[in-house]
PDB file of C-alpha atoms in Angstrom:
ATOM      1  CA  MET A   1     -23.986  41.608 -24.894  1.00 36.00           C
ATOM      2  CA  THR A   2     -21.214  39.579 -22.833  1.00 36.00           C
ATOM      3  CA  VAL A   3     -22.349  36.090 -21.143  1.00 36.00           C
ATOM      4  CA  ALA A   4     -20.394  35.230 -18.451  1.00 39.00           C
ATOM      5  CA  ARG A   5     -19.457  31.244 -19.091  1.00 38.00           C
ATOM      6  CA  THR A   6     -18.912  28.906 -16.167  1.00 38.00           C
ATOM      7  CA  ARG A   7     -15.962  26.530 -16.794  1.00 39.00           C
ATOM      8  CA  MET A   8     -17.474  22.844 -16.399  1.00 39.00           C
ATOM      9  CA  PRO A   9     -15.102  20.802 -14.049  1.00 41.00           C
ATOM     10  CA  ARG A  10     -12.420  19.080 -15.713  1.00 40.00           C
ATOM     11  CA  GLY A  11     -12.929  15.443 -16.840  1.00 43.00           C
ATOM     12  CA  LEU A  12     -16.819  15.570 -15.746  1.00 42.00           C
ATOM     13  CA  PHE A  13     -17.939  13.859 -19.335  1.00 41.00           C
ATOM     14  CA  ALA A  14     -14.871  11.523 -19.126  1.00 46.00           C
ATOM     15  CA  ASP A  15     -15.863  10.078 -15.698  1.00 49.00           C
ATOM     16  CA  ASP A  16     -19.710   9.785 -16.341  1.00 51.00           C
ATOM     17  CA  ALA A  17     -18.556   7.728 -19.779  1.00 50.00           C
ATOM     18  CA  LEU A  18     -16.934   5.258 -17.567  1.00 62.00           C
ATOM     19  CA  PRO A  19     -18.167   1.955 -16.656  1.00 75.00           C
ATOM     20  CA  LEU A  20     -19.433   1.793 -12.930  1.00 83.00           C
ATOM     21  CA  TYR A  21     -16.592  -0.240 -11.637  1.00 85.00           C
ATOM     22  CA  GLU A  22     -13.950   1.694 -13.137  1.00 83.00           C
ATOM     23  CA  ARG A  23     -15.758   5.292 -11.766  1.00 86.00           C
ATOM     24  CA  THR A  24     -15.441   2.932  -8.475  1.00 89.00           C
ATOM     25  CA  ALA A  25     -11.992   2.330  -8.732  1.00 87.00           C
ATOM     26  CA  LYS A  26     -11.323   6.095  -9.608  1.00 87.00           C
ATOM     27  CA  GLN A  27     -13.087   7.152  -6.024  1.00 88.00           C
ATOM     28  CA  LEU A  28     -11.278   4.900  -4.312  1.00 90.00           C
ATOM     29  CA  LEU A  29      -7.773   5.756  -5.827  1.00 88.00           C
ATOM     30  CA  ASP A  30      -8.665   9.299  -5.066  1.00 85.00           C
ATOM     31  CA  ASP A  31      -9.548   8.477  -1.221  1.00 87.00           C
ATOM     32  CA  LEU A  32      -6.197   6.617  -1.012  1.00 86.00           C
ATOM     33  CA  ARG A  33      -4.180   9.651  -2.330  1.00 83.00           C
ATOM     34  CA  ALA A  34      -6.312  12.018  -0.187  1.00 81.00           C
ATOM     35  CA  THR A  35      -5.545  10.177   3.330  1.00 80.00           C
ATOM     36  CA  ALA A  36      -1.941   9.740   2.231  1.00 77.00           C
ATOM     37  CA  ALA A  37      -2.305   5.753   2.328  1.00 81.00           C
ATOM     38  CA  HIS A  38       1.109   4.005   2.265  1.00 80.00           C
ATOM     39  CA  PRO A  39       2.214   0.700   1.028  1.00 82.00           C
ATOM     40  CA  GLY A  40       1.191  -2.007   3.338  1.00 82.00           C
ATOM     41  CA  ASP A  41      -2.184  -0.209   4.591  1.00 85.00           C
ATOM     42  CA  ARG A  42      -4.880  -2.491   4.723  1.00 88.00           C
ATOM     43  CA  LEU A  43      -8.303  -1.414   3.428  1.00 90.00           C
ATOM     44  CA  PRO A  44     -11.542  -1.635   4.738  1.00 90.00           C
ATOM     45  CA  SER A  45     -13.800  -5.023   4.531  1.00 89.00           C
ATOM     46  CA  GLU A  46     -15.203  -5.523   0.950  1.00 89.00           C
ATOM     47  CA  ARG A  47     -18.653  -4.613   2.562  1.00 89.00           C
ATOM     48  CA  ALA A  48     -17.538  -1.500   4.010  1.00 90.00           C
ATOM     49  CA  LEU A  49     -16.238  -0.686   0.740  1.00 92.00           C
ATOM     50  CA  ALA A  50     -19.482  -1.386  -1.058  1.00 90.00           C
ATOM     51  CA  ALA A  51     -21.472   0.438   1.318  1.00 91.00           C
ATOM     52  CA  ARG A  52     -19.047   3.507   0.918  1.00 90.00           C
ATOM     53  CA  TYR A  53     -19.196   3.741  -2.842  1.00 92.00           C
ATOM     54  CA  ALA A  54     -22.822   2.660  -2.873  1.00 91.00           C
ATOM     55  CA  VAL A  55     -22.244  -0.204  -5.331  1.00 89.00           C
ATOM     56  CA  SER A  56     -22.504  -4.112  -4.964  1.00 89.00           C
ATOM     57  CA  ARG A  57     -20.002  -6.282  -4.022  1.00 86.00           C
ATOM     58  CA  VAL A  58     -19.552  -7.465  -7.689  1.00 85.00           C
ATOM     59  CA  THR A  59     -18.703  -3.927  -8.780  1.00 86.00           C
ATOM     60  CA  LEU A  60     -16.509  -3.604  -5.994  1.00 89.00           C
ATOM     61  CA  ARG A  61     -14.555  -6.741  -6.670  1.00 87.00           C
ATOM     62  CA  ALA A  62     -14.477  -5.702 -10.369  1.00 87.00           C
ATOM     63  CA  ALA A  63     -12.804  -2.148  -9.209  1.00 87.00           C
ATOM     64  CA  LEU A  64     -10.313  -3.749  -7.103  1.00 89.00           C
ATOM     65  CA  ALA A  65      -9.003  -6.212  -9.593  1.00 86.00           C
ATOM     66  CA  ASP A  66      -8.743  -3.089 -11.797  1.00 82.00           C
ATOM     67  CA  LEU A  67      -6.322  -1.734  -9.106  1.00 85.00           C
ATOM     68  CA  GLU A  68      -4.430  -4.706  -8.516  1.00 83.00           C
ATOM     69  CA  SER A  69      -3.952  -5.098 -12.342  1.00 79.00           C
ATOM     70  CA  ARG A  70      -2.209  -1.482 -12.327  1.00 78.00           C
ATOM     71  CA  GLY A  71      -0.155  -2.549  -8.914  1.00 81.00           C
ATOM     72  CA  ILE A  72      -1.815  -0.275  -6.782  1.00 86.00           C
ATOM     73  CA  VAL A  73      -3.681  -2.910  -4.307  1.00 87.00           C
ATOM     74  CA  ARG A  74      -2.912  -6.268  -3.712  1.00 85.00           C
ATOM     75  CA  PRO A  75      -5.059  -9.088  -2.022  1.00 86.00           C
ATOM     76  CA  SER A  76      -4.170 -11.370   0.740  1.00 78.00           C
ATOM     77  CA  SER A  77      -6.093 -14.601   0.711  1.00 66.00           C
ATOM     78  CA  THR A  78      -6.874 -14.342   4.234  1.00 71.00           C
ATOM     79  CA  ARG A  79      -6.577 -10.743   5.519  1.00 77.00           C
ATOM     80  CA  GLY A  80      -8.076  -8.660   2.584  1.00 85.00           C
ATOM     81  CA  TRP A  81      -6.789  -5.962   0.546  1.00 89.00           C
ATOM     82  CA  PHE A  82      -3.619  -3.513   1.275  1.00 88.00           C
ATOM     83  CA  VAL A  83      -2.101  -0.652  -0.784  1.00 88.00           C
ATOM     84  CA  ALA A  84       0.932  -1.884  -2.817  1.00 83.00           C
ATOM     85  CA  ASP A  85       2.486   1.342  -3.989  1.00 66.00           C
ATOM     86  CA  LEU A  86       1.272   4.765  -4.801  1.00 63.00           C
ATOM     87  CA  ASP A  87       4.403   6.501  -6.221  1.00 57.00           C
ATOM     88  CA  GLN A  88       4.676   3.537  -8.842  1.00 48.00           C
ATOM     89  CA  LEU A  89       1.537   4.530 -10.685  1.00 47.00           C
ATOM     90  CA  PRO A  90       1.517   4.172 -14.627  1.00 44.00           C
ATOM     91  CA  GLY A  91       0.834   6.829 -16.467  1.00 40.00           C
ATOM     92  CA  PRO A  92      -2.243   8.304 -18.023  1.00 39.00           C
ATOM     93  CA  ALA A  93      -4.291   5.479 -19.784  1.00 37.00           C
ATOM     94  CA  VAL A  94      -3.796   7.011 -23.393  1.00 36.00           C
ATOM     95  CA  ALA A  95      -0.287   8.018 -23.411  1.00 37.00           C
ATOM     96  CA  ALA A  96       0.395   4.344 -21.980  1.00 38.00           C
ATOM     97  CA  THR A  97      -1.945   2.896 -24.831  1.00 38.00           C
ATOM     98  CA  GLU A  98       0.110   4.832 -27.442  1.00 41.00           C
ATOM     99  CA  ALA A  99       3.359   3.693 -25.988  1.00 42.00           C
ATOM    100  CA  THR A 100       2.850   0.052 -26.020  1.00 46.00           C
ATOM    101  CA  PRO A 101       0.292  -2.594 -26.704  1.00 52.00           C
ATOM    102  CA  GLN A 102      -2.088  -3.491 -23.860  1.00 57.00           C
ATOM    103  CA  VAL A 103      -4.171  -6.189 -23.141  1.00 67.00           C
ATOM    104  CA  GLN A 104      -7.705  -4.651 -23.878  1.00 67.00           C
ATOM    105  CA  GLY A 105     -11.058  -5.383 -25.344  1.00 71.00           C
ATOM    106  CA  LEU A 106     -12.539  -3.271 -27.785  1.00 75.00           C
ATOM    107  CA  ALA A 107     -14.783  -1.366 -25.352  1.00 73.00           C
ATOM    108  CA  ASP A 108     -11.813  -0.483 -23.418  1.00 70.00           C
ATOM    109  CA  PHE A 109      -9.721   0.660 -26.636  1.00 72.00           C
ATOM    110  CA  ALA A 110     -13.046   2.949 -27.465  1.00 71.00           C
ATOM    111  CA  ARG A 111     -13.447   4.532 -24.199  1.00 69.00           C
ATOM    112  CA  VAL A 112      -9.829   5.526 -24.184  1.00 68.00           C
ATOM    113  CA  ASN A 113      -9.958   6.856 -27.666  1.00 71.00           C
ATOM    114  CA  GLY A 114     -13.420   8.908 -27.391  1.00 79.00           C
ATOM    115  CA  LEU A 115     -15.219   6.297 -29.736  1.00 80.00           C
ATOM    116  CA  THR A 116     -18.558   4.576 -29.311  1.00 85.00           C
ATOM    117  CA  PRO A 117     -18.668   0.996 -29.397  1.00 85.00           C
ATOM    118  CA  SER A 118     -21.567  -1.296 -30.099  1.00 89.00           C
ATOM    119  CA  SER A 119     -21.871  -4.724 -31.043  1.00 93.00           C
ATOM    120  CA  ARG A 120     -24.220  -7.343 -32.747  1.00 95.00           C
ATOM    121  CA  VAL A 121     -24.249 -10.832 -31.558  1.00 96.00           C
ATOM    122  CA  LEU A 122     -24.537 -13.552 -34.161  1.00 96.00           C
ATOM    123  CA  SER A 123     -24.379 -16.761 -31.708  1.00 96.00           C
ATOM    124  CA  ALA A 124     -23.524 -17.423 -28.207  1.00 97.00           C
ATOM    125  CA  THR A 125     -23.597 -21.121 -27.125  1.00 97.00           C
ATOM    126  CA  VAL A 126     -22.060 -23.080 -24.613  1.00 97.00           C
ATOM    127  CA  ARG A 127     -20.756 -26.573 -25.867  1.00 97.00           C
ATOM    128  CA  PRO A 128     -18.100 -28.802 -25.020  1.00 97.00           C
ATOM    129  CA  ALA A 129     -14.378 -27.764 -25.638  1.00 96.00           C
ATOM    130  CA  THR A 130     -12.674 -29.851 -28.350  1.00 96.00           C
ATOM    131  CA  VAL A 131      -9.495 -31.480 -27.883  1.00 96.00           C
ATOM    132  CA  SER A 132      -7.553 -28.617 -29.362  1.00 95.00           C
ATOM    133  CA  GLU A 133      -9.126 -26.102 -27.174  1.00 96.00           C
ATOM    134  CA  ALA A 134      -8.680 -27.659 -24.039  1.00 96.00           C
ATOM    135  CA  GLU A 135      -5.046 -28.110 -24.592  1.00 95.00           C
ATOM    136  CA  ASP A 136      -4.829 -24.090 -25.274  1.00 94.00           C
ATOM    137  CA  LEU A 137      -7.173 -23.377 -22.453  1.00 95.00           C
ATOM    138  CA  ARG A 138      -5.859 -26.083 -20.240  1.00 94.00           C
ATOM    139  CA  ILE A 139      -9.269 -27.369 -19.250  1.00 95.00           C
ATOM    140  CA  ALA A 140     -10.496 -30.786 -19.825  1.00 95.00           C
ATOM    141  CA  PRO A 141     -11.435 -32.172 -23.265  1.00 95.00           C
ATOM    142  CA  GLY A 142     -15.369 -31.833 -23.246  1.00 96.00           C
ATOM    143  CA  ALA A 143     -15.685 -29.196 -20.416  1.00 96.00           C
ATOM    144  CA  ASP A 144     -18.147 -26.729 -20.832  1.00 97.00           C
ATOM    145  CA  LEU A 145     -16.907 -23.913 -23.042  1.00 97.00           C
ATOM    146  CA  PHE A 146     -18.552 -20.417 -23.786  1.00 97.00           C
ATOM    147  CA  GLU A 147     -18.589 -19.439 -27.259  1.00 98.00           C
ATOM    148  CA  LEU A 148     -19.463 -16.239 -28.902  1.00 97.00           C
ATOM    149  CA  HIS A 149     -19.626 -14.684 -32.335  1.00 97.00           C
ATOM    150  CA  ARG A 150     -20.143 -11.208 -32.835  1.00 96.00           C
ATOM    151  CA  LEU A 151     -19.790  -8.110 -35.228  1.00 95.00           C
ATOM    152  CA  ARG A 152     -17.938  -5.058 -33.561  1.00 92.00           C
ATOM    153  CA  PHE A 153     -18.803  -1.634 -34.659  1.00 90.00           C
ATOM    154  CA  LEU A 154     -16.863   1.581 -33.684  1.00 86.00           C
ATOM    155  CA  ASP A 155     -18.645   4.768 -33.965  1.00 85.00           C
ATOM    156  CA  GLY A 156     -21.302   2.742 -36.159  1.00 87.00           C
ATOM    157  CA  LEU A 157     -18.744   1.463 -38.533  1.00 87.00           C
ATOM    158  CA  LEU A 158     -18.340  -2.344 -38.930  1.00 90.00           C
ATOM    159  CA  VAL A 159     -14.547  -3.043 -37.814  1.00 88.00           C
ATOM    160  CA  VAL A 160     -14.127  -6.597 -36.771  1.00 92.00           C
ATOM    161  CA  LEU A 161     -15.813 -10.084 -36.657  1.00 95.00           C
ATOM    162  CA  GLU A 162     -15.012 -11.932 -33.861  1.00 96.00           C
ATOM    163  CA  HIS A 163     -15.115 -15.223 -32.241  1.00 97.00           C
ATOM    164  CA  ASN A 164     -14.601 -15.895 -28.616  1.00 97.00           C
ATOM    165  CA  ARG A 165     -14.156 -19.071 -26.624  1.00 98.00           C
ATOM    166  CA  LEU A 166     -13.660 -19.132 -22.883  1.00 97.00           C
ATOM    167  CA  PRO A 167     -13.872 -21.849 -20.168  1.00 97.00           C
ATOM    168  CA  LEU A 168     -17.318 -21.575 -18.388  1.00 97.00           C
ATOM    169  CA  ALA A 169     -16.121 -22.115 -15.166  1.00 95.00           C
ATOM    170  CA  ALA A 170     -13.709 -18.975 -15.461  1.00 94.00           C
ATOM    171  CA  CYS A 171     -16.851 -16.988 -15.218  1.00 95.00           C
ATOM    172  CA  PRO A 172     -20.456 -18.800 -15.527  1.00 95.00           C
ATOM    173  CA  ALA A 173     -21.732 -15.576 -15.491  1.00 95.00           C
ATOM    174  CA  LEU A 174     -20.767 -15.597 -19.577  1.00 96.00           C
ATOM    175  CA  ALA A 175     -24.049 -17.801 -20.384  1.00 95.00           C
ATOM    176  CA  GLU A 176     -26.269 -15.005 -18.954  1.00 94.00           C
ATOM    177  CA  THR A 177     -25.035 -12.066 -20.099  1.00 94.00           C
ATOM    178  CA  ASP A 178     -26.661 -10.049 -23.209  1.00 95.00           C
ATOM    179  CA  PHE A 179     -23.132  -9.108 -25.226  1.00 94.00           C
ATOM    180  CA  ASN A 180     -25.015  -7.089 -27.569  1.00 93.00           C
ATOM    181  CA  THR A 181     -24.569  -4.368 -25.038  1.00 90.00           C
ATOM    182  CA  ALA A 182     -22.312  -5.830 -22.400  1.00 89.00           C
ATOM    183  CA  SER A 183     -18.235  -5.876 -22.464  1.00 88.00           C
ATOM    184  CA  LEU A 184     -16.828  -9.174 -22.067  1.00 92.00           C
ATOM    185  CA  TYR A 185     -13.795  -8.039 -20.386  1.00 89.00           C
ATOM    186  CA  ALA A 186     -15.866  -5.839 -17.816  1.00 87.00           C
ATOM    187  CA  THR A 187     -18.035  -9.057 -17.357  1.00 91.00           C
ATOM    188  CA  LEU A 188     -14.615 -11.061 -16.700  1.00 92.00           C
ATOM    189  CA  ARG A 189     -13.349  -8.607 -14.378  1.00 87.00           C
ATOM    190  CA  ALA A 190     -16.529  -8.562 -12.317  1.00 89.00           C
ATOM    191  CA  ALA A 191     -16.599 -12.549 -11.784  1.00 89.00           C
ATOM    192  CA  ASP A 192     -16.095 -14.032  -8.441  1.00 86.00           C
ATOM    193  CA  PRO A 193     -13.113 -14.300  -8.178  1.00 88.00           C
ATOM    194  CA  PRO A 194     -12.400 -11.475 -10.668  1.00 90.00           C
ATOM    195  CA  GLN A 195     -10.749 -12.662 -13.882  1.00 90.00           C
ATOM    196  CA  THR A 196      -8.163  -9.728 -15.115  1.00 87.00           C
ATOM    197  CA  PRO A 197      -6.827  -9.849 -18.674  1.00 88.00           C
ATOM    198  CA  ARG A 198      -3.198  -9.579 -18.111  1.00 85.00           C
ATOM    199  CA  VAL A 199      -0.835 -11.144 -20.512  1.00 87.00           C
ATOM    200  CA  ALA A 200      -1.847 -12.389 -24.382  1.00 87.00           C
ATOM    201  CA  ASP A 201      -0.052 -14.297 -26.960  1.00 89.00           C
ATOM    202  CA  TYR A 202      -1.028 -12.552 -30.035  1.00 88.00           C
ATOM    203  CA  SER A 203      -0.149 -13.700 -33.701  1.00 91.00           C
ATOM    204  CA  CYS A 204      -1.736 -11.958 -36.909  1.00 91.00           C
ATOM    205  CA  GLU A 205      -1.685 -12.818 -40.581  1.00 93.00           C
ATOM    206  CA  ALA A 206      -3.457 -11.876 -44.091  1.00 93.00           C
ATOM    207  CA  ARG A 207      -5.678 -13.899 -46.247  1.00 93.00           C
ATOM    208  CA  HIS A 208      -8.576 -13.259 -48.986  1.00 93.00           C
ATOM    209  CA  PRO A 209     -12.076 -12.851 -47.447  1.00 94.00           C
ATOM    210  CA  THR A 210     -14.499 -15.960 -47.199  1.00 95.00           C
ATOM    211  CA  PRO A 211     -17.590 -15.889 -48.972  1.00 95.00           C
ATOM    212  CA  ARG A 212     -19.571 -15.131 -45.485  1.00 94.00           C
ATOM    213  CA  GLU A 213     -16.877 -12.333 -44.657  1.00 94.00           C
ATOM    214  CA  MET A 214     -17.678 -10.785 -48.034  1.00 94.00           C
ATOM    215  CA  GLU A 215     -21.129 -10.796 -47.272  1.00 94.00           C
ATOM    216  CA  LEU A 216     -20.947  -9.473 -43.662  1.00 92.00           C
ATOM    217  CA  PHE A 217     -18.398  -6.808 -44.171  1.00 91.00           C
ATOM    218  CA  GLU A 218     -19.679  -5.985 -47.810  1.00 90.00           C
ATOM    219  CA  ILE A 219     -16.731  -6.199 -49.754  1.00 90.00           C
ATOM    220  CA  GLY A 220     -15.226  -8.039 -52.772  1.00 90.00           C
ATOM    221  CA  ASP A 221     -12.835 -10.958 -52.891  1.00 88.00           C
ATOM    222  CA  THR A 222      -9.954  -8.347 -53.456  1.00 88.00           C
ATOM    223  CA  MET A 223      -9.910  -6.941 -50.119  1.00 89.00           C
ATOM    224  CA  PRO A 224      -7.439  -8.451 -48.066  1.00 92.00           C
ATOM    225  CA  MET A 225      -8.548  -9.331 -44.222  1.00 93.00           C
ATOM    226  CA  LEU A 226      -6.144  -9.403 -41.284  1.00 93.00           C
ATOM    227  CA  VAL A 227      -6.900 -12.243 -38.819  1.00 95.00           C
ATOM    228  CA  ALA A 228      -5.436 -11.791 -35.289  1.00 92.00           C
ATOM    229  CA  THR A 229      -5.452 -14.788 -33.149  1.00 94.00           C
ATOM    230  CA  THR A 230      -5.032 -13.917 -29.154  1.00 93.00           C
ATOM    231  CA  LEU A 231      -4.392 -16.404 -26.094  1.00 94.00           C
ATOM    232  CA  THR A 232      -5.176 -14.376 -22.876  1.00 92.00           C
ATOM    233  CA  PHE A 233      -3.999 -15.178 -19.733  1.00 93.00           C
ATOM    234  CA  ASN A 234      -5.482 -13.818 -16.058  1.00 89.00           C
ATOM    235  CA  GLN A 235      -3.806 -12.720 -13.192  1.00 85.00           C
ATOM    236  CA  ALA A 236      -3.042 -15.923 -12.083  1.00 86.00           C
ATOM    237  CA  GLY A 237      -1.197 -16.916 -15.513  1.00 88.00           C
ATOM    238  CA  ARG A 238      -4.281 -19.109 -16.419  1.00 91.00           C
ATOM    239  CA  PRO A 239      -5.578 -18.877 -19.881  1.00 93.00           C
ATOM    240  CA  ILE A 240      -9.329 -17.522 -20.002  1.00 95.00           C
ATOM    241  CA  GLU A 241      -9.762 -16.380 -23.645  1.00 96.00           C
ATOM    242  CA  LEU A 242      -9.087 -17.675 -27.257  1.00 96.00           C
ATOM    243  CA  THR A 243     -10.096 -15.118 -29.688  1.00 95.00           C
ATOM    244  CA  VAL A 244      -9.848 -14.865 -33.413  1.00 96.00           C
ATOM    245  CA  GLN A 245     -10.326 -11.347 -34.696  1.00 94.00           C
ATOM    246  CA  VAL A 246     -11.182 -10.886 -38.825  1.00 95.00           C
ATOM    247  CA  TYR A 247     -10.508  -7.033 -39.589  1.00 93.00           C
ATOM    248  CA  ARG A 248     -10.950  -5.465 -43.044  1.00 87.00           C
ATOM    249  CA  GLY A 249      -7.082  -4.778 -44.246  1.00 83.00           C
ATOM    250  CA  ASP A 250      -7.908  -1.190 -44.594  1.00 81.00           C
ATOM    251  CA  ARG A 251      -9.306  -0.429 -41.029  1.00 75.00           C
ATOM    252  CA  TYR A 252      -6.495  -2.196 -38.749  1.00 75.00           C
ATOM    253  CA  ARG A 253      -3.185  -0.949 -37.922  1.00 73.00           C
ATOM    254  CA  PHE A 254      -1.039  -3.317 -35.586  1.00 72.00           C
ATOM    255  CA  ARG A 255       1.733  -1.208 -33.717  1.00 71.00           C
ATOM    256  CA  ALA A 256       4.394  -2.628 -31.071  1.00 68.00           C
ATOM    257  CA  SER A 257       7.620  -1.488 -29.508  1.00 68.00           C
ATOM    258  CA  ILE A 258      10.727  -3.796 -29.829  1.00 69.00           C
ATOM    259  CA  THR A 259      13.419  -3.775 -27.566  1.00 67.00           C
ATOM    260  CA  ASN A 260      16.454  -5.628 -26.723  1.00 67.00           C
ATOM    261  CA  PRO A 261      16.951  -7.163 -23.747  1.00 61.00           C
ATOM    262  CA  ALA A 262      18.980  -5.737 -21.009  1.00 55.00           C
TER     263      ALA A 262
END
């Protein structure tokens, strides 16, 4: 017996798996292409766009910030949003990630690579910034700092112990968000104004595990740990995140493209 099979729409499952703000960004980009928008064209108001895509203003702003980070739209402080250049779009996300390092959170990396991320929060607090932290993040010593310690998993496998520190003023919602389930970078992109991670200073070194890391990772003292320290800057060039990530040496690989200046 032959059973007729109907092909599922291409990208159905991938689109459904995207966060709401990314689905909104994709819909808006599809509409811009469908209407043959040109660089310099003004977008409808945020209120009108939010109504069109049936999302909140917060979600819409996160979608616009995502498109801005890809060079598709640009904001004007007094006149709204405008089309930048639809002909200069970057390639698919997977190809871009394979080609060069990207400023992305673990949830973004997991989505691109078809993995399931999860987290377990060890602590989440607001405290005064130290002098050293204030210098790195360009805030006043003693300013409110959001501090987060998490275990991060991919497909249920523990990959990294993560310590994040962010100026609370950049995104007050950080203190009210449950990061057992929420994405840190999605929360930043949904801030008002959006905080889009754009550039990161990154360093990595190897060392022996601490007793606490040996307990959490269930390893012995002979397993090397790779410690990555990142200072991330937003679209305005201001530092918004200071993070230390501790990986098992057998579950992490860093790749980079190195070029000579022109």
